[in-house]
Tab-separated table of C-alpha atoms in Angstrom:
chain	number	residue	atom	x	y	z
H	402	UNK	CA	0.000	0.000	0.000
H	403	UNK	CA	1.738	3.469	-0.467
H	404	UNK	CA	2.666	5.188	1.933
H	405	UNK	CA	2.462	8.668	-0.279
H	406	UNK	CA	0.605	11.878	1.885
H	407	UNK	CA	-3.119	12.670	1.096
H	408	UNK	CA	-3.022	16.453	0.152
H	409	UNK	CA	-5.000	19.269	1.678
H	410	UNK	CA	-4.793	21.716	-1.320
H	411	UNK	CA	-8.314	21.375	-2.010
H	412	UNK	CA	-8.632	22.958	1.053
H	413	UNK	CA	-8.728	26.839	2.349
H	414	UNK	CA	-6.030	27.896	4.950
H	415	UNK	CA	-6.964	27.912	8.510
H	416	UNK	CA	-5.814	30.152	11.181
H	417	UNK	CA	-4.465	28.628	14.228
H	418	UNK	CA	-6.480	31.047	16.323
H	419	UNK	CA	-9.798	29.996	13.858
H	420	UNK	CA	-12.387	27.210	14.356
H	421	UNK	CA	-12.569	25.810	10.759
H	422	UNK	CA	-15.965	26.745	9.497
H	423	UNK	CA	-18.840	23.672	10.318
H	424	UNK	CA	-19.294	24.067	6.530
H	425	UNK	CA	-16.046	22.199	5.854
H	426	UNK	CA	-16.912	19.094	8.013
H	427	UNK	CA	-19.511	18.150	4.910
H	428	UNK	CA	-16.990	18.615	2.227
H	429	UNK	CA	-16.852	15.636	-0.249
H	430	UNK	CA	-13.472	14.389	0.475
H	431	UNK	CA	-10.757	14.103	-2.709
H	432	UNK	CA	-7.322	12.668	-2.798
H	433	UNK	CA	-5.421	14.772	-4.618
H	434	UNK	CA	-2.000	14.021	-6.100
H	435	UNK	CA	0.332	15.234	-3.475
H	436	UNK	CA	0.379	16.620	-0.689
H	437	UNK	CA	1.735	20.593	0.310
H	438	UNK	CA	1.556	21.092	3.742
H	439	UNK	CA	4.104	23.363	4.986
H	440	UNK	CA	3.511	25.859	7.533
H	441	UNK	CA	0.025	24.033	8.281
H	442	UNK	CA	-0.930	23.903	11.777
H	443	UNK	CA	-1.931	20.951	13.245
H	444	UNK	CA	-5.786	20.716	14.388
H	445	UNK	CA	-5.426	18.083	16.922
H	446	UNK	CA	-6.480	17.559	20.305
H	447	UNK	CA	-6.896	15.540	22.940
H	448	UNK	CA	-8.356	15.406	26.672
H	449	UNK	CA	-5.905	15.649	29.649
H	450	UNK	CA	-6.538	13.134	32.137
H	451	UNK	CA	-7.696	16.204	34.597
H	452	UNK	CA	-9.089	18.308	31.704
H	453	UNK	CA	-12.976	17.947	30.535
H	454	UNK	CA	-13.054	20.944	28.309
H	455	UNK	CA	-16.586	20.605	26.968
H	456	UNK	CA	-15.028	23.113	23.438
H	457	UNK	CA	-15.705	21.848	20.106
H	458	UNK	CA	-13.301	19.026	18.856
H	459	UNK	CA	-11.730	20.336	16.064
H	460	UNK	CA	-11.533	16.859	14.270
H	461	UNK	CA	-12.248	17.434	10.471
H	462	UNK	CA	-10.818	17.091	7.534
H	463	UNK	CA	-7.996	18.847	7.286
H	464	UNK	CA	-6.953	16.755	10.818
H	465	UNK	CA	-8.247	13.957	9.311
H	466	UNK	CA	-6.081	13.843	6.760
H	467	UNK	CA	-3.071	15.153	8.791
H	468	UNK	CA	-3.432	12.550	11.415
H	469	UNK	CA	-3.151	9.674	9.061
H	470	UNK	CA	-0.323	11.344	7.217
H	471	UNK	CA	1.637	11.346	10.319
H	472	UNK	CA	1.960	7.301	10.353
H	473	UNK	CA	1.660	7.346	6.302
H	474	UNK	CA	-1.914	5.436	5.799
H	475	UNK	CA	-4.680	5.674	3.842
H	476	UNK	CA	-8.399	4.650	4.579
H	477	UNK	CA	-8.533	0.510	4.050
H	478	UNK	CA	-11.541	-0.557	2.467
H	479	UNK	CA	-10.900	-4.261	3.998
H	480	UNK	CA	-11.163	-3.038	7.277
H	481	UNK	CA	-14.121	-0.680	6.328
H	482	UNK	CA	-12.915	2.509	7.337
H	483	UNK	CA	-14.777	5.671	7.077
H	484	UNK	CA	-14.146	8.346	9.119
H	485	UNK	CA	-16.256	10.881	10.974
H	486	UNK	CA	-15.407	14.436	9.666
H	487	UNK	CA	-18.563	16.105	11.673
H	488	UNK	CA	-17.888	17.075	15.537
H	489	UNK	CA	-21.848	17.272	15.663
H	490	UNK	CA	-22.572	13.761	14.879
H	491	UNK	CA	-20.019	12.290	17.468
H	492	UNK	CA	-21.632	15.081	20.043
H	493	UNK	CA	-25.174	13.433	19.168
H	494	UNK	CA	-23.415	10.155	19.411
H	495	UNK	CA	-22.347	10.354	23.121
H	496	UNK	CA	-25.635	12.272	23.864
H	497	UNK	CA	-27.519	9.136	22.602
H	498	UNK	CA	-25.795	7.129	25.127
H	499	UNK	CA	-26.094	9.612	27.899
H	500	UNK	CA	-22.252	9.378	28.686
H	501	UNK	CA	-21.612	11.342	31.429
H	502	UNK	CA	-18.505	12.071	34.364
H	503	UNK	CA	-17.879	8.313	35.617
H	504	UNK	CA	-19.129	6.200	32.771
H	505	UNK	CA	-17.145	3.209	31.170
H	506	UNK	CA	-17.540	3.357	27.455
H	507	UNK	CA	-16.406	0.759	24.774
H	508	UNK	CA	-15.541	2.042	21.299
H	509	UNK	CA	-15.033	-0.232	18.512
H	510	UNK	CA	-12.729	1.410	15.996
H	511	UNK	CA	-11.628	4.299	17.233
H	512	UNK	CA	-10.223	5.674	14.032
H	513	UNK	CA	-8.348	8.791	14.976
H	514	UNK	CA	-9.885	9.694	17.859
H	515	UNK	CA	-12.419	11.816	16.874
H	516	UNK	CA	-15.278	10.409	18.699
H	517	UNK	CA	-12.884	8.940	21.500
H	518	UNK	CA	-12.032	12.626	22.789
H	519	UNK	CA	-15.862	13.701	22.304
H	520	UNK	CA	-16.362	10.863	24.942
H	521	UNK	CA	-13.016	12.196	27.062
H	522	UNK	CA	-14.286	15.095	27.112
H	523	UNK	CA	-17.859	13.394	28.743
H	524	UNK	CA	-15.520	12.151	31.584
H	525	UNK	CA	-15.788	8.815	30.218
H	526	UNK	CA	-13.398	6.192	31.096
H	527	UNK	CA	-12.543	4.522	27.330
H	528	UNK	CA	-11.798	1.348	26.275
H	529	UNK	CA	-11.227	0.995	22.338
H	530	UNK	CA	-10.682	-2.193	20.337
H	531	UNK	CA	-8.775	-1.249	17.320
H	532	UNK	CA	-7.314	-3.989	14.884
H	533	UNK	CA	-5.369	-1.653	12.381
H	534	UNK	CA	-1.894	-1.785	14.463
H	535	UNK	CA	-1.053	1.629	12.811
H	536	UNK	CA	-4.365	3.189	14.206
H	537	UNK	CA	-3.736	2.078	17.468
H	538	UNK	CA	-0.638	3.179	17.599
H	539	UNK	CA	-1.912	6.865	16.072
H	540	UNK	CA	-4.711	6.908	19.014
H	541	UNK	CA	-2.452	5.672	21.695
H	542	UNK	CA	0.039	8.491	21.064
H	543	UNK	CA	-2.997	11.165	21.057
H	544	UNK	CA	-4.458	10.178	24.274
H	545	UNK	CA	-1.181	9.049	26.315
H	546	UNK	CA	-1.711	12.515	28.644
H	547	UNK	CA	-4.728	10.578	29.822
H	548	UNK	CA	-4.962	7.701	32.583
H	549	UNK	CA	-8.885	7.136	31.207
H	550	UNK	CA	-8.160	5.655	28.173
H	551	UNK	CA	-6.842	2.482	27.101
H	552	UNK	CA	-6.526	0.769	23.595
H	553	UNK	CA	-6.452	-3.233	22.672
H	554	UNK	CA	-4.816	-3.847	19.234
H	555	UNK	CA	-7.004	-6.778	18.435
H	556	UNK	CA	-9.880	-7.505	16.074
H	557	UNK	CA	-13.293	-7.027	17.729
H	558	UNK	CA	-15.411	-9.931	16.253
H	559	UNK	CA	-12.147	-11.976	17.475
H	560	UNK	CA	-11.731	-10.853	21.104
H	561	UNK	CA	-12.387	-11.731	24.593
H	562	UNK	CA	-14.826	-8.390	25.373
H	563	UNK	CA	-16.699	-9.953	28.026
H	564	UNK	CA	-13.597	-10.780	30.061
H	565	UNK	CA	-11.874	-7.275	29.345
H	566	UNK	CA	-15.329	-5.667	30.129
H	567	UNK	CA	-15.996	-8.317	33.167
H	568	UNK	CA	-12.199	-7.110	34.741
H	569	UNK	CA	-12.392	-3.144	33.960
H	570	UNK	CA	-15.608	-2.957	35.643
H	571	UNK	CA	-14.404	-5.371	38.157
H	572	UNK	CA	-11.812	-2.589	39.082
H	573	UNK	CA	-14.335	0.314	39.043
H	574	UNK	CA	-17.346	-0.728	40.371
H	575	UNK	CA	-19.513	1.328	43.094
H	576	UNK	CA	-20.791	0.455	45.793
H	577	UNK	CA	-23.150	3.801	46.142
H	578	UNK	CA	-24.021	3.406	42.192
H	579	UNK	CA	-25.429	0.354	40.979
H	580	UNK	CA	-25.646	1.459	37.336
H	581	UNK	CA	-21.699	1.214	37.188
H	582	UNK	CA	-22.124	-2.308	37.506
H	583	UNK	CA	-22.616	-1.552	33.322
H	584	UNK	CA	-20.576	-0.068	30.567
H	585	UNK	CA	-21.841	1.401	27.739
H	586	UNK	CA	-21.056	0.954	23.886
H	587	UNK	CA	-20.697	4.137	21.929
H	588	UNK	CA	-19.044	3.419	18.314
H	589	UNK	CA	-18.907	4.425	14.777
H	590	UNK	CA	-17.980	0.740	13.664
H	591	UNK	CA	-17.066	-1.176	10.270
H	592	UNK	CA	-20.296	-1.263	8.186
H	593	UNK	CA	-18.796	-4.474	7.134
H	594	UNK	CA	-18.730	-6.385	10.179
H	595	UNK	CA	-22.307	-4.610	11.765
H	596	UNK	CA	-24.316	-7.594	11.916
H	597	UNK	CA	-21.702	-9.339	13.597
H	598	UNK	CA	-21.018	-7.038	15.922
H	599	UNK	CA	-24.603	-6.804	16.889
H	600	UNK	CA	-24.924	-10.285	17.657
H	601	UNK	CA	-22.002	-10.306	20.034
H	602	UNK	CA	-22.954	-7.466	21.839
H	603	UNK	CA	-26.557	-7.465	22.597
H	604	UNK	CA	-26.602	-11.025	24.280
H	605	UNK	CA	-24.241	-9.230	27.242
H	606	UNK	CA	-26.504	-7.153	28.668
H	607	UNK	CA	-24.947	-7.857	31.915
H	608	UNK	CA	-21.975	-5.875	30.812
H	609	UNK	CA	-23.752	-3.558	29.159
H	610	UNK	CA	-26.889	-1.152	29.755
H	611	UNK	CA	-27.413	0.594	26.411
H	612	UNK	CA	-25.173	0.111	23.002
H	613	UNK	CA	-25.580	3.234	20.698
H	614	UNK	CA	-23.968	2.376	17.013
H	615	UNK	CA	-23.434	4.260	14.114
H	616	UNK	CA	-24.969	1.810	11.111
H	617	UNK	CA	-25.348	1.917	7.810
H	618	UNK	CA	-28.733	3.116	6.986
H	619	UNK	CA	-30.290	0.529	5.633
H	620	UNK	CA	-28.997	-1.851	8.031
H	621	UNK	CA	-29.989	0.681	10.848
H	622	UNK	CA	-33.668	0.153	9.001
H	623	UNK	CA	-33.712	-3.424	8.581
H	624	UNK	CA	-32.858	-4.020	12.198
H	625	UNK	CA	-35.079	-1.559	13.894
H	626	UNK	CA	-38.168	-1.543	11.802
H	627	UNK	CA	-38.653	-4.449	9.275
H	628	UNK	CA	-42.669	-5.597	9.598
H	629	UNK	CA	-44.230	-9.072	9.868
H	630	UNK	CA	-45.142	-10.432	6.454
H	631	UNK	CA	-41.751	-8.684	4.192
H	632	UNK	CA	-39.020	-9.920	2.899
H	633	UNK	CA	-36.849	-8.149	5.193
H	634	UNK	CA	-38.233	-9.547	8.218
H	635	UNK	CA	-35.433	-11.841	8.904
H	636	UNK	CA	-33.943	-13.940	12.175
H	637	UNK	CA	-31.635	-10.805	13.364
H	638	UNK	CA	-35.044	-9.147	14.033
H	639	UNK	CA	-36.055	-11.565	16.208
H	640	UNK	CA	-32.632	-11.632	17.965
H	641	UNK	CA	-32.039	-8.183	18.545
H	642	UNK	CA	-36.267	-7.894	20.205
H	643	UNK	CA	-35.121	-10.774	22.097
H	644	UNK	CA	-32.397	-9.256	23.210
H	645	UNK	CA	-32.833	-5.581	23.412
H	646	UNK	CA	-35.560	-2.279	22.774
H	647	UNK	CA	-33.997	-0.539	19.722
H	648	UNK	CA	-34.453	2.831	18.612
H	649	UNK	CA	-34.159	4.515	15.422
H	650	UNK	CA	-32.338	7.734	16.136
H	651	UNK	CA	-31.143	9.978	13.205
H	652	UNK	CA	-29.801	9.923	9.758
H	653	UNK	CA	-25.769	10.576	8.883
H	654	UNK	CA	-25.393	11.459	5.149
H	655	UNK	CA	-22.383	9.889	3.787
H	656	UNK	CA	-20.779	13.813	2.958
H	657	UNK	CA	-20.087	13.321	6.774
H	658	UNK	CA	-17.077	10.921	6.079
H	659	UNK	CA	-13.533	10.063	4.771
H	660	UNK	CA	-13.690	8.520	2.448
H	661	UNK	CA	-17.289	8.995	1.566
H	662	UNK	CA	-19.147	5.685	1.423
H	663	UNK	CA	-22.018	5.108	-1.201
H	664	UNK	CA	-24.555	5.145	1.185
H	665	UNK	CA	-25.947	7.197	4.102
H	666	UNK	CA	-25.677	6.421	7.883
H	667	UNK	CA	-28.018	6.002	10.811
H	668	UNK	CA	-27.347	5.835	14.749
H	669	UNK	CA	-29.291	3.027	16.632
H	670	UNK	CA	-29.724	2.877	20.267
H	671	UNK	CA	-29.991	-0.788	21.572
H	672	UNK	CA	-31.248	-0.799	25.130
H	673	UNK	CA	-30.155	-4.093	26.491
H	674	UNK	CA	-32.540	-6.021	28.754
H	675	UNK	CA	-31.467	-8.333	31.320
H	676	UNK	CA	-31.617	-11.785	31.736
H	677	UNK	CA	-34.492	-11.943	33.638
H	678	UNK	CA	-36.311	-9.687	31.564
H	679	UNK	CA	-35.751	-12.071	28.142
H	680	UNK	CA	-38.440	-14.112	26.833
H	681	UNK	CA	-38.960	-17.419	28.589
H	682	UNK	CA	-37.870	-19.773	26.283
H	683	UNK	CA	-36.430	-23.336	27.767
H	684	UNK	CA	-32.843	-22.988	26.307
H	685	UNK	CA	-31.946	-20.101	23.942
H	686	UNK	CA	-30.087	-22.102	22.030
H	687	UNK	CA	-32.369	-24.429	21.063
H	688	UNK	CA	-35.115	-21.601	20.363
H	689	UNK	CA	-32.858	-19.415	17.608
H	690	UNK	CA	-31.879	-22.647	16.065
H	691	UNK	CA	-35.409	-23.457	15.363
H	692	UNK	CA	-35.992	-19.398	13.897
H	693	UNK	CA	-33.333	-19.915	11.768
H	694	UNK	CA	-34.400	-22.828	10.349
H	695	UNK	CA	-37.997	-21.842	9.969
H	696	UNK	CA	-36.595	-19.373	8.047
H	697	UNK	CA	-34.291	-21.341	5.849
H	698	UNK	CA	-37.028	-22.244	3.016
H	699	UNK	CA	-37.978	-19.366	1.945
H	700	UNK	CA	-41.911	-18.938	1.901
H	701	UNK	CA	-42.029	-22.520	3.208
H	702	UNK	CA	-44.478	-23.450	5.731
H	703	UNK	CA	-43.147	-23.891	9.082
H	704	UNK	CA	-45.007	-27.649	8.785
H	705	UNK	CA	-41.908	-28.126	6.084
H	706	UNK	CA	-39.444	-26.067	7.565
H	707	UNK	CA	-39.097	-27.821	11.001
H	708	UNK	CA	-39.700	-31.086	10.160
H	709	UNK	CA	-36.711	-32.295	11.228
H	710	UNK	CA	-37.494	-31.184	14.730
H	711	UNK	CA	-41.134	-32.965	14.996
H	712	UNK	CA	-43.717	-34.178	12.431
H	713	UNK	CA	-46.002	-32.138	10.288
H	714	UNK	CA	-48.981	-32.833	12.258
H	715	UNK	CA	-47.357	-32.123	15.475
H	716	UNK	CA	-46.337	-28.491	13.924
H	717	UNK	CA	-49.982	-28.090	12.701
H	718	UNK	CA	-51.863	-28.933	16.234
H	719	UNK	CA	-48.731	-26.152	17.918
H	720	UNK	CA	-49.681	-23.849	16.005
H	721	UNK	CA	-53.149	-24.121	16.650
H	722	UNK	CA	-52.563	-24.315	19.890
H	723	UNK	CA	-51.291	-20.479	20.120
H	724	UNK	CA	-53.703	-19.269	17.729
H	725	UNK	CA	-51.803	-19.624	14.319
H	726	UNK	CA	-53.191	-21.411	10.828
H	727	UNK	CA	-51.806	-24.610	9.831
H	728	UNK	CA	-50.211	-22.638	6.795
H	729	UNK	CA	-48.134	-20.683	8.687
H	730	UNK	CA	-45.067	-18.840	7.192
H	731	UNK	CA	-42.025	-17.449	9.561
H	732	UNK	CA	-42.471	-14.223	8.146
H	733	UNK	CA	-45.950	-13.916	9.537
H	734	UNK	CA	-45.026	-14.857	13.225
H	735	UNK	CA	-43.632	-12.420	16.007
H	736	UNK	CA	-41.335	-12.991	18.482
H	737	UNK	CA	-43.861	-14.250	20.794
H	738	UNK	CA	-45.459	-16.015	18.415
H	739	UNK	CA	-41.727	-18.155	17.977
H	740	UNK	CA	-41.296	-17.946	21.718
H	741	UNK	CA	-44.885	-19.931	22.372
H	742	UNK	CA	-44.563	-21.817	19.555
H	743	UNK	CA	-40.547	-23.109	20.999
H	744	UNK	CA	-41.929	-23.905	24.564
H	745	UNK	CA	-44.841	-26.327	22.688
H	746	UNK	CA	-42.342	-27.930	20.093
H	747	UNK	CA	-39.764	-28.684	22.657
H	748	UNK	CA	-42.310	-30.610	24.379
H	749	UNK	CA	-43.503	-32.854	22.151
């Protein structure tokens, strides 16, 4: 990959003394052919470990740019990067989440920091999981004035995070406060790995009280708001109800990244429920194995598509039991629906 300097021609001087214009934060990034930066001051800060200055970050592009200069990279499109150019949206982002003076906070990706100093700033203590080596290097060296931040250089869908989470809160748990029994999750992650991050988070909510992600939009969509009787209504919507009360919270526009993506954004705040508070099914295991395979065969009948786990008949006389036809499609059951339907099937 080279190693060759993205170039800030394209854009206007800045004054050291001068917050760049918000205008400049929705700027369709360009890579030039070189770069010419002499003389430029660099727009980078960071929060002090005593320091909560509540000013606007000055992340952008211009800083952007500069920061990845400084250990000669370039956005990887295998490891999905896009970063946030708009101060705003990582603002909203930590409002979402409530982060306030005290809080834990996992970020997944931290990029260059951008949204890892909004959350500083909050008086959150952060844990990121980065797995570009060179980006956690380039975050580590921005936030090394600070004793409430630590980085992991591994890959996220890879890691131990319940054990990292399980020990950090271990160590700052309060007796007088039993909401910091829970982290929170507060990222602007991979759009390539989304779904898979979802699935390993929202399963821990007793590590976690809320996980606010920035998603690609139609992802953000499908998870939050797909209907009975679609084709979009899929097994992840089942498992994230199951699991958690999500909320649809705002559109991102893709002018609000580097590089810009091909498709807008959308933040989604997952509100984790506890274990007590899931559906009663008799082993969780054994109920998303039989979503999944109801919906396997597409428009099949769930009389075909579980057959494996009891006869057709058996299937038929279930689902009249809670109140379903015979004919019964996956598509047209809710999560309750699956959840009475599990506890019957298992029983036969």
């Amino acid at each position: 990959m080279s190693s060759r300097p993205l170039s800030l021609q394209s854009l206007p001087p800045i004054s050291p003394t001068t917050t760049p214009p918000r205008s400049q934060t929705t700027l369709k990034p360009t890579l030039p052919a070189h770069n010419s930066t002499a003389g430029t001051p660099l727009y980078i800060s960071c929060a002090t470990n005593g320091s909560r200055s509540r000013n606007r970050s000055p992340d952008d592009y211009r800083s952007t740019l500069q920061a990845l200069n400084s250990k000669g990279r370039v956005p990887r499109k295998s490891l999905g990067q896009h970063y946030m150019l708009n101060s705003d949206i990582n603002e909203q982002l930590a409002s979402a989440a409530h982060v306030e003076e005290g809080d834990v906070v996992l970020e997944i990706g931290p990029g260059t920091g951008s949204l890892t100093n909004v959350l500083l700033n909050a008086g959150a203590f952060v844990l990121a999981i980065e797995k570009d080596p060179y980006m956690a290097s380039l975050v580590s060296e921005r936030f090394a004035s600070t004793e409430r931040f630590k980085v992991l250089k591994e890959d996220f869908v890879k890691c131990h995070i319940h054990s990292h989470m399980t020990l950090l809160l271990g160590n700052k748990k309060s007796l007088d406060d039993p909401m910091s029994r829970y982290a929170k999750v507060v990222s602007n992650i991979p759009f390539n790995i989304s779904t898979e991050v979802v699935k390993l988070l929202l399963p821990m909510g007793d590590i976690f009280s809320e996980v606010v992600l920035l998603l690609q939009e139609e992802t953000a969509v499908r998870l939050v708001q797909s209907s009975l009787r679609t084709s979009e209504y899929r097994p992840i919507n089942i498992f994230v109800n199951f699991y958690s009360e999500p909320e649809y919270k705002f559109k991102v526009p893709r002018t609000n990244f580097f590089p810009q993506p091909n498709v807008d954004a959308a933040v989604v705040v997952f509100k984790l429920k506890q274990a007590a508070d899931y559906p009663r099914v008799s082993s969780t295991k054994s109920f998303f194995s039989m979503v999944n395979s109801a919906f396997n065969g597409k428009r099949k009948m769930l009389r075909k598509s579980l057959q494996h786990i009891c006869t057709s008949i058996e299937i038929e006389e279930a689902l009249g039991s809670v109140g379903l036809p015979a004919t019964s499609r996956p598509e047209e059951l809710t999560m309750d629906d699956f959840v009475k339907l599990h506890n019957l099937i298992v029983k036969i």
